[in-house]
mmCIF file of C-alpha atoms in Angstrom:
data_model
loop_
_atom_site.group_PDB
_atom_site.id
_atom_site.type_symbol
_atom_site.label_atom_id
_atom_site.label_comp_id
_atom_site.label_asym_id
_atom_site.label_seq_id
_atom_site.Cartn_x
_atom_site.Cartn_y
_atom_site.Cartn_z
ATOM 1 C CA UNK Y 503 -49.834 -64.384 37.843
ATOM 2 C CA UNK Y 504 -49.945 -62.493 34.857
ATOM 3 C CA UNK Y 505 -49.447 -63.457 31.562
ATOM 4 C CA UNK Y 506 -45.346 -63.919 30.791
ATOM 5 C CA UNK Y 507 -44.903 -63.915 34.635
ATOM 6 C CA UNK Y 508 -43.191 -66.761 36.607
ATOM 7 C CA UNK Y 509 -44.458 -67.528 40.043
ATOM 8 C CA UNK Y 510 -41.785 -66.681 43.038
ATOM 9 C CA UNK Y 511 -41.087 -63.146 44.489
ATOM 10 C CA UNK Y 512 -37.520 -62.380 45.447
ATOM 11 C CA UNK Y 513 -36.640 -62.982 49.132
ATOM 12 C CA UNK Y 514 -34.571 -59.669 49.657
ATOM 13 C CA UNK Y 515 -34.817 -56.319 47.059
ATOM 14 C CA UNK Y 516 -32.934 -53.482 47.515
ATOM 15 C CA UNK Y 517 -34.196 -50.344 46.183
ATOM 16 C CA UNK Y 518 -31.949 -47.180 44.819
ATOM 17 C CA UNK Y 519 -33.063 -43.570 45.282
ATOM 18 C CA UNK Y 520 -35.445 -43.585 48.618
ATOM 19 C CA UNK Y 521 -34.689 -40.458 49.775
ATOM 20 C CA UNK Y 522 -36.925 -39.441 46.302
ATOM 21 C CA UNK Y 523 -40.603 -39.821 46.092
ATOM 22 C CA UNK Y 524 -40.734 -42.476 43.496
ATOM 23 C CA UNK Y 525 -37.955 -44.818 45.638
ATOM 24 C CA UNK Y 526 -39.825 -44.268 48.804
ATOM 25 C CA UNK Y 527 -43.235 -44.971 47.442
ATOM 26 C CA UNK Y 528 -41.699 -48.037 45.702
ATOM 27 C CA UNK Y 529 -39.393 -49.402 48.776
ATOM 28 C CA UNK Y 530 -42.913 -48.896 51.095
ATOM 29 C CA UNK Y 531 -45.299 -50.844 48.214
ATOM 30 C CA UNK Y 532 -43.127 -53.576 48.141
ATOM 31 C CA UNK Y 533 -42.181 -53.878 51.717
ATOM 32 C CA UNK Y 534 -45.820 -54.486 51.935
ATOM 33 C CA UNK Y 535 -45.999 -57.573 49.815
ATOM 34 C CA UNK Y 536 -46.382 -60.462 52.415
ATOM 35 C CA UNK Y 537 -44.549 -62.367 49.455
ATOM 36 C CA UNK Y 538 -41.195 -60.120 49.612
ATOM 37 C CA UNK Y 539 -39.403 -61.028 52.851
ATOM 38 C CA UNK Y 540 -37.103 -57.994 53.242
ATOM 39 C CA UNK Y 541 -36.829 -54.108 51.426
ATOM 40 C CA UNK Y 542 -33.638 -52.791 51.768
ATOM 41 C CA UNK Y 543 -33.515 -48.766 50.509
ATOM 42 C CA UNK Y 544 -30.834 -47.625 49.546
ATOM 43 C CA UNK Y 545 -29.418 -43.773 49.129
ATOM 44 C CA UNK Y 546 -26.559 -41.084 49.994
ATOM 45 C CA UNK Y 547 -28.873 -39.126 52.209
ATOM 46 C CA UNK Y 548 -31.205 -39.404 55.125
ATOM 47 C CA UNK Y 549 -34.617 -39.454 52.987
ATOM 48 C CA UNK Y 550 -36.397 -36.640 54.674
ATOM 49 C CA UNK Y 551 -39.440 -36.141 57.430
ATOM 50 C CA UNK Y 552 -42.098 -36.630 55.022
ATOM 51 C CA UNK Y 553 -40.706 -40.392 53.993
ATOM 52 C CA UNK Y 554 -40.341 -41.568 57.939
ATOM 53 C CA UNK Y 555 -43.894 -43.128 58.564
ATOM 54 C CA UNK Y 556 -43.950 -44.151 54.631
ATOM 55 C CA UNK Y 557 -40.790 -45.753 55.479
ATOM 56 C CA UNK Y 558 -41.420 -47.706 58.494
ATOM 57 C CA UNK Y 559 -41.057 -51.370 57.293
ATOM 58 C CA UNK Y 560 -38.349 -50.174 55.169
ATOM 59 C CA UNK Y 561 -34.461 -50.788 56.244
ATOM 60 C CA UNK Y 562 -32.695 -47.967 55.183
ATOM 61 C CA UNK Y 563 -28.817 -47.899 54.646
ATOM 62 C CA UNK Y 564 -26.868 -44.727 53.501
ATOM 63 C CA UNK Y 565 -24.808 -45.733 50.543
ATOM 64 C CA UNK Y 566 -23.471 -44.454 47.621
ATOM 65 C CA UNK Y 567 -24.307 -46.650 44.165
ATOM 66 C CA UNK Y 568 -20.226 -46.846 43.888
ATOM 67 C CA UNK Y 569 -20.559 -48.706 47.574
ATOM 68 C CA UNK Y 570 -23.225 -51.344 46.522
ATOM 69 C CA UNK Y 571 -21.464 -54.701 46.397
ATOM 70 C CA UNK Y 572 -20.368 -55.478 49.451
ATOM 71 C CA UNK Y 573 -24.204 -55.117 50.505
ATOM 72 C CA UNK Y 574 -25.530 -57.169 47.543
ATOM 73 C CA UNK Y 575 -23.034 -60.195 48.388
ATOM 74 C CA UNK Y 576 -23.421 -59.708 52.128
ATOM 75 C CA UNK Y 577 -27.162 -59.945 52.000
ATOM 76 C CA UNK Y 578 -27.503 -62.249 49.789
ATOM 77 C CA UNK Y 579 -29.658 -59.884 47.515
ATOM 78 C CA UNK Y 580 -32.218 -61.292 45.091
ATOM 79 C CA UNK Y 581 -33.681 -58.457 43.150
ATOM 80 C CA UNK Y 582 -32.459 -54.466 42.320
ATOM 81 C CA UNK Y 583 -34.453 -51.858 41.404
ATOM 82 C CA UNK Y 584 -32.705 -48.913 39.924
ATOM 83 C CA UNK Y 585 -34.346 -45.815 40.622
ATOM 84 C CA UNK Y 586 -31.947 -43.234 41.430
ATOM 85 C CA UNK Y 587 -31.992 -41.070 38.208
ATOM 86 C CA UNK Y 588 -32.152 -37.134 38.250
ATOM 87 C CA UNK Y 589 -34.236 -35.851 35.033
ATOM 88 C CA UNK Y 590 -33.088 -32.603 35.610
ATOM 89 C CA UNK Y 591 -29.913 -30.532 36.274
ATOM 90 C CA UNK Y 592 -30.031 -28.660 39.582
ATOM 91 C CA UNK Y 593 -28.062 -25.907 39.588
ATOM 92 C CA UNK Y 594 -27.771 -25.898 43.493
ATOM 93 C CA UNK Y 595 -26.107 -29.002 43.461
ATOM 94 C CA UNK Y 596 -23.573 -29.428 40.783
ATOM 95 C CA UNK Y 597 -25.718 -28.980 37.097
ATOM 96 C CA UNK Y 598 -25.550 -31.093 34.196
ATOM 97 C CA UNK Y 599 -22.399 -32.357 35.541
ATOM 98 C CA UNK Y 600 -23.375 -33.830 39.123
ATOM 99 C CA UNK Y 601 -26.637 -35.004 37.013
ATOM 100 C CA UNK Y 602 -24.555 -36.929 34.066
ATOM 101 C CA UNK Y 603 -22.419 -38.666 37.154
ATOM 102 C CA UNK Y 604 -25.619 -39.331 39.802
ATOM 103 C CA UNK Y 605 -27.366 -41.014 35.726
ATOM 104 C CA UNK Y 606 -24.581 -42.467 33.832
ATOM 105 C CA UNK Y 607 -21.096 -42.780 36.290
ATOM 106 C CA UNK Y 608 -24.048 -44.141 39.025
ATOM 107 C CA UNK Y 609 -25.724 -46.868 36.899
ATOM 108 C CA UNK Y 610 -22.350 -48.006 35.856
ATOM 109 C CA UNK Y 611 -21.326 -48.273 39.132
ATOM 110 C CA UNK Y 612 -24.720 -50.363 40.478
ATOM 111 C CA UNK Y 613 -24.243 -52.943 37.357
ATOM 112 C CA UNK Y 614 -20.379 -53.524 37.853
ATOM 113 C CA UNK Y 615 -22.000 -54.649 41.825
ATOM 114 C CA UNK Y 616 -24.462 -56.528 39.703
ATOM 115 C CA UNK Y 617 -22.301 -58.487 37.883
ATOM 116 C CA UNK Y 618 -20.254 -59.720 40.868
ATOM 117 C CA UNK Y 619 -23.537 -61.161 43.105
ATOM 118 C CA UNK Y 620 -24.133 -64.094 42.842
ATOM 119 C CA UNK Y 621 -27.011 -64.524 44.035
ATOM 120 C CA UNK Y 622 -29.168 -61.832 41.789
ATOM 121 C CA UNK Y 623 -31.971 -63.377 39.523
ATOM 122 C CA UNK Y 624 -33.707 -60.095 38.746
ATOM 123 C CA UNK Y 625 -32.951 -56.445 38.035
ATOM 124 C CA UNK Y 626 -35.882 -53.715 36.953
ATOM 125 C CA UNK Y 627 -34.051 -50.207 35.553
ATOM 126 C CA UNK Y 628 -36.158 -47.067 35.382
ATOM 127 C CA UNK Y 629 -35.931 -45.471 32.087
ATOM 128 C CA UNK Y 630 -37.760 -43.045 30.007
ATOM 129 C CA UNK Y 631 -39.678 -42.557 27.142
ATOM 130 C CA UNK Y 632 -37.224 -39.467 26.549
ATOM 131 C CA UNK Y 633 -34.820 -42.150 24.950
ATOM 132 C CA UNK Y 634 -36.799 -41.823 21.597
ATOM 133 C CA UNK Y 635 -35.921 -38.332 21.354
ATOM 134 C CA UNK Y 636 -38.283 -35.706 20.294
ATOM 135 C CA UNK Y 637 -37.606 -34.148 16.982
ATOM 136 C CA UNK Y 638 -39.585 -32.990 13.344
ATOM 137 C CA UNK Y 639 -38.595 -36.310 11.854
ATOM 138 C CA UNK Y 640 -40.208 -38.788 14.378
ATOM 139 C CA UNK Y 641 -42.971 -41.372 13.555
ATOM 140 C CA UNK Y 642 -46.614 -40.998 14.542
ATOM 141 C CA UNK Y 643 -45.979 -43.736 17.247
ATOM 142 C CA UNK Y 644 -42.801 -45.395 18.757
ATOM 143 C CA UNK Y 645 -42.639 -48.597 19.524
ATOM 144 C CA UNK Y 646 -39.662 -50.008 21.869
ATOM 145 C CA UNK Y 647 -37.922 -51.536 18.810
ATOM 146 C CA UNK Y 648 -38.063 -47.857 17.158
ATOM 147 C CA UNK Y 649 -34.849 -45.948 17.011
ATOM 148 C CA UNK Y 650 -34.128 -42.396 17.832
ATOM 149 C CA UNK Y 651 -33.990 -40.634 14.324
ATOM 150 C CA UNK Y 652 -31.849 -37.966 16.053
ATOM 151 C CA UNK Y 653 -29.977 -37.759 19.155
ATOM 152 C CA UNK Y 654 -31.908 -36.069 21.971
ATOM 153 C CA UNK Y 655 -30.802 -32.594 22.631
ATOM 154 C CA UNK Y 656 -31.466 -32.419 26.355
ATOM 155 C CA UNK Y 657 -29.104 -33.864 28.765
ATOM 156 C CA UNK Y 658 -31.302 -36.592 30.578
ATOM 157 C CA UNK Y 659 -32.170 -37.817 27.313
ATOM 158 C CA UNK Y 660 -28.936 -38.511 26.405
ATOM 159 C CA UNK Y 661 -28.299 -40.047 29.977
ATOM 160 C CA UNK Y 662 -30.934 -42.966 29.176
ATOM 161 C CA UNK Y 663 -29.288 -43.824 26.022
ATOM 162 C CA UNK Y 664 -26.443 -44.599 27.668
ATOM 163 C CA UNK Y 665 -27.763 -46.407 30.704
ATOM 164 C CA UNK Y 666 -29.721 -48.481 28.690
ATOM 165 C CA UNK Y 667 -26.664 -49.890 26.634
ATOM 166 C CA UNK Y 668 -24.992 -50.765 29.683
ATOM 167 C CA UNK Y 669 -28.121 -52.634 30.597
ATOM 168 C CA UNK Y 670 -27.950 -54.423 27.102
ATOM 169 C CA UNK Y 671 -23.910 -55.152 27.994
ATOM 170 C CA UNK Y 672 -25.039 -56.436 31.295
ATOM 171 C CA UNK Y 673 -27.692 -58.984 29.806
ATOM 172 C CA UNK Y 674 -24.770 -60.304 27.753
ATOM 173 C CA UNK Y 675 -22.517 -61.210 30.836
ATOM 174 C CA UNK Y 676 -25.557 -61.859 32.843
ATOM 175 C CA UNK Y 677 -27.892 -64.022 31.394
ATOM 176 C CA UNK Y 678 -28.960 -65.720 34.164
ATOM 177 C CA UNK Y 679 -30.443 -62.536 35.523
ATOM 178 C CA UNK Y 680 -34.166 -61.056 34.541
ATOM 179 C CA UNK Y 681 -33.412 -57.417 33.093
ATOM 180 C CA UNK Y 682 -36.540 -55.406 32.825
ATOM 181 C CA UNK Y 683 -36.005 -51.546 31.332
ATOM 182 C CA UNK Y 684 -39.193 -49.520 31.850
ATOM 183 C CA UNK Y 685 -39.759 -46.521 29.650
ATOM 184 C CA UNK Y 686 -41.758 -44.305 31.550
ATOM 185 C CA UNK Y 687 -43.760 -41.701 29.736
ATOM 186 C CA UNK Y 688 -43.813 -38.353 32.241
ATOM 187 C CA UNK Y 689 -45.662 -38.987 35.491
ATOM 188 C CA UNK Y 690 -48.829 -36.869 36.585
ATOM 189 C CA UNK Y 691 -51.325 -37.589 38.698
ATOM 190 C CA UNK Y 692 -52.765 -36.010 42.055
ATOM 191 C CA UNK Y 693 -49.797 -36.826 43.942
ATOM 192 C CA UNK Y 694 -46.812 -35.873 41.528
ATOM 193 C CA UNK Y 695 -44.852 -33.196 41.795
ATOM 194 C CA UNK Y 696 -42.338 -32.744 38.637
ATOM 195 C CA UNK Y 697 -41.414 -30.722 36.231
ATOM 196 C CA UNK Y 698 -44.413 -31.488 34.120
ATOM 197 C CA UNK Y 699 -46.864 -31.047 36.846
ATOM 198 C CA UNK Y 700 -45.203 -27.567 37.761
ATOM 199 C CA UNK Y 701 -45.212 -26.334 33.909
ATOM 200 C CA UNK Y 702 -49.082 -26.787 33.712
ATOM 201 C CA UNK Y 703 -49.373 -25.392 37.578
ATOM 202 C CA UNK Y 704 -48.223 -22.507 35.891
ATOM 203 C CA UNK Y 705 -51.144 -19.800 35.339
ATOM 204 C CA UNK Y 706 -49.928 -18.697 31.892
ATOM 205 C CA UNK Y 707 -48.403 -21.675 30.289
ATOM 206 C CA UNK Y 708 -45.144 -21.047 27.745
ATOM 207 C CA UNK Y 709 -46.132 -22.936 24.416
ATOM 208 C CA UNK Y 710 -44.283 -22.762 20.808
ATOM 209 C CA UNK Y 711 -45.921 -20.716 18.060
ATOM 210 C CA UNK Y 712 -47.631 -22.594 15.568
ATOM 211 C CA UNK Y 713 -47.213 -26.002 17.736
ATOM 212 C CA UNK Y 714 -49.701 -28.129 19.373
ATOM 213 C CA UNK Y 715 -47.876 -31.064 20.091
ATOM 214 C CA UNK Y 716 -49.487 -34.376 21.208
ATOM 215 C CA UNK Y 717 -48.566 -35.718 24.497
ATOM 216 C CA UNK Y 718 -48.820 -39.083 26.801
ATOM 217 C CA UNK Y 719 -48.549 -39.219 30.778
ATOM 218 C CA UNK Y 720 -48.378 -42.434 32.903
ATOM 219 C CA UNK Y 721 -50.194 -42.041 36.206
ATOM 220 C CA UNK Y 722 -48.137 -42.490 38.957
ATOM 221 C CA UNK Y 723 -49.910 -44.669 40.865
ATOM 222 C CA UNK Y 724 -50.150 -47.473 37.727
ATOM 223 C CA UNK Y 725 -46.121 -46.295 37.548
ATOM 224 C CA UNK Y 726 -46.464 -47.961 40.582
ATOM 225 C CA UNK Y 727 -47.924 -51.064 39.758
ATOM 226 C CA UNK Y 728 -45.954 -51.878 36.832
ATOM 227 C CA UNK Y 729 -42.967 -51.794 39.107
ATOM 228 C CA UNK Y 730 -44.050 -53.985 41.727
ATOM 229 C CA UNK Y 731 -45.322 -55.883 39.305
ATOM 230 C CA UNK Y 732 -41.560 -56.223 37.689
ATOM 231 C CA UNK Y 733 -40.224 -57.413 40.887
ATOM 232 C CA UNK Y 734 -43.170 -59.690 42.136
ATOM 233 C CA UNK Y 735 -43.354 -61.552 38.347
ATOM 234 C CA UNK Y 736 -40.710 -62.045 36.107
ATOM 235 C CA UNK Y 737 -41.264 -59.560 32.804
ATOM 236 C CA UNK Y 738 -37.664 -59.567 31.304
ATOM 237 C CA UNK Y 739 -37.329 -56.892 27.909
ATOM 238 C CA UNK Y 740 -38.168 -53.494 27.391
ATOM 239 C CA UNK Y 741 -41.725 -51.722 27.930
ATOM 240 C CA UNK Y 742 -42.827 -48.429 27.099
ATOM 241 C CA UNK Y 743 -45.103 -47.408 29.962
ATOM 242 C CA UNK Y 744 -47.826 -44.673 29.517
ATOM 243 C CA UNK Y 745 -51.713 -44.017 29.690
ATOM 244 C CA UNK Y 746 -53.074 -45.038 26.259
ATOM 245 C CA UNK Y 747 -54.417 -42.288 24.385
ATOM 246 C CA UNK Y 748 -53.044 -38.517 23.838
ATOM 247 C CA UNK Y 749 -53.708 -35.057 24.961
ATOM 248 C CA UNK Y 750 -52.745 -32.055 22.463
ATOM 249 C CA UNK Y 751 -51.022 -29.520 24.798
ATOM 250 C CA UNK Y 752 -53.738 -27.019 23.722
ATOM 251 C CA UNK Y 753 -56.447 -29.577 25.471
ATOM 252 C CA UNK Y 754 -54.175 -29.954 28.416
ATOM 253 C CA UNK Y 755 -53.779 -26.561 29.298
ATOM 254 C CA UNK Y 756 -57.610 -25.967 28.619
ATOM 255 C CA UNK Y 757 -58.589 -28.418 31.020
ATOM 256 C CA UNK Y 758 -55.933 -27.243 33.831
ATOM 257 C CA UNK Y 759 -57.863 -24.145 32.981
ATOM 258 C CA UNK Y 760 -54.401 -22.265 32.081
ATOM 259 C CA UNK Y 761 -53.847 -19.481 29.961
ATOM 260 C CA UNK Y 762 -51.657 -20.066 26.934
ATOM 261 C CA UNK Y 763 -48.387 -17.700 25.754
ATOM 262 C CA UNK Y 764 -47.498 -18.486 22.772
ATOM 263 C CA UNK Y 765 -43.300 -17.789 21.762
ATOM 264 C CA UNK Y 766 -41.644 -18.168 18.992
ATOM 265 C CA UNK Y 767 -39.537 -21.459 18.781
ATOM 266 C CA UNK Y 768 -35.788 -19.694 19.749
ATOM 267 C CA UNK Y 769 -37.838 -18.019 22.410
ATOM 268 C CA UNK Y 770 -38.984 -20.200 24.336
ATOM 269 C CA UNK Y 771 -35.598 -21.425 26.061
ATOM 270 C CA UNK Y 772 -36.031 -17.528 27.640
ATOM 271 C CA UNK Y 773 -39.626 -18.092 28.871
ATOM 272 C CA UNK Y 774 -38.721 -21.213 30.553
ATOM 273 C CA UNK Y 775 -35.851 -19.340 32.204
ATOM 274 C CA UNK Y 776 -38.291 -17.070 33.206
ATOM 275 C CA UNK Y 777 -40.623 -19.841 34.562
ATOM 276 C CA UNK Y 778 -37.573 -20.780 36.807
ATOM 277 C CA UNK Y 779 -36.982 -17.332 38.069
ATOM 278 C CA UNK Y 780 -40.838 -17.536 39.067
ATOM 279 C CA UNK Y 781 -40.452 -21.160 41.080
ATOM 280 C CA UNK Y 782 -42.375 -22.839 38.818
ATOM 281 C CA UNK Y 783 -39.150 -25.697 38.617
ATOM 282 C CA UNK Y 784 -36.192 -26.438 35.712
ATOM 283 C CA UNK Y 785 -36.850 -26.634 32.183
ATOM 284 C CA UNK Y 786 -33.988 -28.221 30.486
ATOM 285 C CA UNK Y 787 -34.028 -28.799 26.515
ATOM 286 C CA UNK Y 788 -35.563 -32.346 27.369
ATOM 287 C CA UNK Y 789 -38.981 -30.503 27.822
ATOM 288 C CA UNK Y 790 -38.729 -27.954 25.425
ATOM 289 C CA UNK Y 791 -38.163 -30.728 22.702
ATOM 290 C CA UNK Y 792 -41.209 -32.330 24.500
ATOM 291 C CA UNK Y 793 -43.293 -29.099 24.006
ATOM 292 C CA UNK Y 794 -42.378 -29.056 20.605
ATOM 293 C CA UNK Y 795 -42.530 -31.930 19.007
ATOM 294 C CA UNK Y 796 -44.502 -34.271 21.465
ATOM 295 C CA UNK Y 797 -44.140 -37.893 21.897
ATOM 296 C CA UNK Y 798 -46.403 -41.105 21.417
ATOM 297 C CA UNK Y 799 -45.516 -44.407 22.318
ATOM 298 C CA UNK Y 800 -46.961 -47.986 21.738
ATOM 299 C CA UNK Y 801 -48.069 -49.880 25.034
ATOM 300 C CA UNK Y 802 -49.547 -53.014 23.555
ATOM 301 C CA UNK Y 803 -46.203 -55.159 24.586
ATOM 302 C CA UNK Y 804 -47.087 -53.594 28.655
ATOM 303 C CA UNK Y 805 -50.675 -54.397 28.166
ATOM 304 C CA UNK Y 806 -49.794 -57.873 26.598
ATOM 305 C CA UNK Y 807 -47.492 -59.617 29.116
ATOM 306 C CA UNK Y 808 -48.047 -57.770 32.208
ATOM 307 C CA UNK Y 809 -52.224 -57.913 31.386
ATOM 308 C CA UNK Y 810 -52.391 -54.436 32.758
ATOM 309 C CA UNK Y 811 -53.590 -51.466 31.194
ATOM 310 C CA UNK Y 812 -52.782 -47.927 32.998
ATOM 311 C CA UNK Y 813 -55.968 -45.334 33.255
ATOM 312 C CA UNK Y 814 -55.417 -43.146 30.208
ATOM 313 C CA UNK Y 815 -53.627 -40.065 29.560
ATOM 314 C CA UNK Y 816 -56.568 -38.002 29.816
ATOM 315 C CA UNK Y 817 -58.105 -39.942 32.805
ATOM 316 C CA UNK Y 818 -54.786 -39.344 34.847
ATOM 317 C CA UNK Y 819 -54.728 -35.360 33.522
ATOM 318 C CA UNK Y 820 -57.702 -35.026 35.161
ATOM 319 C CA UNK Y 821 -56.902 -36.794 38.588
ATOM 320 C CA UNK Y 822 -54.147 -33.927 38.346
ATOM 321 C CA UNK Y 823 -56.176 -30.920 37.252
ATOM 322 C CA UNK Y 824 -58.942 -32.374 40.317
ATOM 323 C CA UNK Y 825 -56.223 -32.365 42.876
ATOM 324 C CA UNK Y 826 -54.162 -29.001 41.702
ATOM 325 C CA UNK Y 827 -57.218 -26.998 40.552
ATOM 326 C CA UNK Y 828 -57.132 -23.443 42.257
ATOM 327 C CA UNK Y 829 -53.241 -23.969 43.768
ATOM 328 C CA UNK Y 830 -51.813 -21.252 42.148
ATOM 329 C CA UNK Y 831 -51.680 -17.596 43.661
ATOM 330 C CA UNK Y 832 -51.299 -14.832 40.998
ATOM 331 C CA UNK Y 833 -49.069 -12.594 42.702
ATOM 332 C CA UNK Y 834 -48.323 -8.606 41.389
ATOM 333 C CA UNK Y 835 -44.896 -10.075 40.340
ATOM 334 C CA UNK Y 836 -46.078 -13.231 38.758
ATOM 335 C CA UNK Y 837 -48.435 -11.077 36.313
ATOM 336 C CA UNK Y 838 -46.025 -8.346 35.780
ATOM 337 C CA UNK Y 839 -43.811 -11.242 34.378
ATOM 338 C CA UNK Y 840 -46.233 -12.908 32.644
ATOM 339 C CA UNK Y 841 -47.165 -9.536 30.674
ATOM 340 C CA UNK Y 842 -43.516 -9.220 30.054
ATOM 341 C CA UNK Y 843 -43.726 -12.476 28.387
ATOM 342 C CA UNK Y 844 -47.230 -11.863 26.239
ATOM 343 C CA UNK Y 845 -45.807 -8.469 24.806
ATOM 344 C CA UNK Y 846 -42.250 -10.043 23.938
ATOM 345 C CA UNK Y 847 -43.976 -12.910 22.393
ATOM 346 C CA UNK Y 848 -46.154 -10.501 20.152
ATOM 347 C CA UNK Y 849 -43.306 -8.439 19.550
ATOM 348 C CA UNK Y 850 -40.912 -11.651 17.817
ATOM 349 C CA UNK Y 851 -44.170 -12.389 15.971
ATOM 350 C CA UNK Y 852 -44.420 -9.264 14.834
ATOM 351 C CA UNK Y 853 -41.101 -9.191 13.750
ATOM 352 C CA UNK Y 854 -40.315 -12.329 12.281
ATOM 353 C CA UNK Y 855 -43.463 -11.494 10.189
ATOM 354 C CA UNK Y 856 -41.950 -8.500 8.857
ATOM 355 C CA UNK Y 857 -38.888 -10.245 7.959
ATOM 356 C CA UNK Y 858 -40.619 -12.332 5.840
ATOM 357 C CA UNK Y 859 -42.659 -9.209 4.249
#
C-alpha cells in the first residue's frame, strides 16, 4: 500500500472509452489484478481487431455514457474510470462540436449515473495538464492549486475546465465517494501514437520563431500505473501527472533527429494545416499554445502520496525516439511541401523585418 492509500480494491470497475488505446490498455491492466473481481468496458463502438486478444478478460458492453445507470445500479458497480475524452476535433466525425458533446455533454451524463448508484465508493477522471492553459503570462511551474491566468484558447482545453467543475459539484453531493482527477501531461513513449508523437514523427518539425518552449511528457506506461494505482488504493484530490524534468523543444527535435522550420507566430496555424494535409494528424490551437509557450507542472503531491515517481521526460523521449527512429519515408511530395514551408517561413521573416526597418 502506498502512502495515503487504503487497503481494499473495488469488486466490479467499469471502464469508459475501450474502444481507444488508453481504455483498452487500462480495462486489460486491471482485469489482471487478482484483487479486482470483474472489468466491465464500456463504449459506443465495437473496439476494433487490434483490442480483441488485449481484451479477453474484459466484458465489453456497447453503451453510450447517456445509458450508464441502469448498468451501474444493476451491477452493483464499485469504481468508474472516466476515460472517454477526445483531445482533438475530427473533422470526419462531427469537429469541435461532436468533440465538446463526446468531453463535456458525456461527462455530465456519466456523473448524473454517478450520483444515483448507490453502491459507488470510488471514481478516477482523466484530465489534462492542458487545464492550466498555455499563455505569455504563466508561472515557471504550476502546481494543481495554480489557476489558469487566461482561458485556454484551444477547444479541449476548455473542455477540461469544465469537466473538472462538474467533478468538484459532484464531490459536494457525493462525499461518500473517492474522486481522483488526474492531470496528465501529453503521453509519449514507444507505444503512443498521438498528436504529439506524430508532430515530432514529422521530418521537418513546424516551430515558432524566436520560441523554444520547455516541455513535460508522462510515459504511457507509468500513465498506466498511476491509474491502476487510483483504482487499486484510494488517492482522492487532484494530481498533476508527468515525467519530472523538461525538454526545450529545440532538444526534442534534436534528439528525434528532426529538422526544425521555424514560422512566424500567425503562421504557424498554416503549417500545422499543412502537417494535416501531409497525415502527420490534427493540430488544434491546444498544441500550438503548447508549442509556444510550453508547460511545466509540479509532481511532488503524485510522488508524495502515491510513492511513485514516473521515468523522466527525457528518459520517456528517448523510449520514443528508440522505438520511432527511421519511421518516416520522405516522399517527393512530403519535401516539395516542406520546401514550400522553409521559403514561406523566410519570406514572413523577411518581411516582418522590413516592416520594422
Amino acid at each position: 500500500m502506498t502512502p495515503g492509500g487504503t487497503p481494499g480494491a473495488p469488486g466490479v470497475v467499469v471502464v469508459t472509452g475501450v474502444g481507444r488505446y488508453l481504455g483498452a490498455h487500462v480495462a486489460a491492466r486491471l482485469a489482471a489484478d487478482p484483487r479486482i473481481e470483474r472489468v466491465i468496458g464500456v463504449d459506443p463502438t465495437t473496439p476494433g481487431p487490434e483490442f480483441t486478444d488485449l481484451l479477453d478478460r474484459v466484458e465489453r458492453v456497447r453503451l453510450d455514457l447517456g445509458s450508464l445507470a441502469g448498468l451501474l445500479a444493476d451491477l452493483d458497480v464499485d469504481a468508474v474510470v472516466h476515460l472517454a475524452l477526445v483531445s482533438a476535433p475530427d473533422p470526419q466525425h462531427g469537429g469541435r462540436t461532436a468533440m465538446k458533446e463526446q468531453n463535456v455533454i458525456g461527462t455530465m451524463q456519466l456523473l448524473a449515473a454517478c450520483q444515483r448508484a448507490p453502491r459507488l465508493r470510488k471514481l478516477v477522471v482523466r484530465s489534462s495538464t492542458a487545464a492550466y492553459g498555455a499563455s505569455f503570462r504563466d508561472p515557471a511551474v504550476f502546481t494543481e492549486e495554480t489557476e489558469p491566468r487566461e482561458v485556454p484558447r484551444g477547444g479541449f482545453g476548455r473542455d477540461i475546465l469544465d469537466i473538472e467543475g462538474y467533478v468538484r459539484g459532484f464531490r459536494r453531493r457525493r462525499p461518500d465517494v473517492t474522486a481522483t482527477v488526474l492531470r496528465f501531461a501529453p503521453f509519449i513513449g514507444s507505444t503512443a501514437d498521438t498528436t504529439l508523437t506524430r508532430y515530432f514523427s514529422q521530418p521537418f518539425v513546424p516551430t515558432v520563431f524566436g520560441r523554444d518552449p520547455r516541455l513535460q511528457f508522462v510515459h504511457f506506461d507509468d500513465a498506466l500505473e498511476v491509474l491502476h494505482r487510483s483504482i487499486a488504493e484510494d488517492h482522492p484530490g487532484t494530481y498533476n501527472v508527468a515525467g519530472p524534468g523538461v525538454l526545450s523543444l529545440s532538444q526534442a527535435i534534436r534528439r528525434a533527429g528532426r529538422v526544425a522550420v521555424p514560422v512566424l507566430e500567425p503562421g504557424l496555424s498554416g503549417a500545422a494545416a499543412l502537417a494535416r494535409n501531409l497525415g502527420f494528424g490534427r493540430y488544434g490551437l491546444d498544441q500550438v499554445d503548447l508549442f509556444v509557450h510550453g508547460r511545466v507542472v509540479d509532481t511532488s503531491r503524485l510522488e508524495r502520496e502515491y510513492g511513485f515517481t514516473p521515468r523522466s521526460t527525457a528518459a520517456a523521449f528517448d523510449d520514443f525516439i528508440r522505438a520511432h527512429h527511421g519511421g518516416v519515408v520522405l516522399t517527393r511530395d512530403t519535401l516539395t511541401a516542406a520546401e514550400q514551408l522553409v521559403l514561406e517561413s523566410i519570406r514572413q521573416v523577411r518581411s516582418a523585418v522590413q516592416e520594422r526597418s
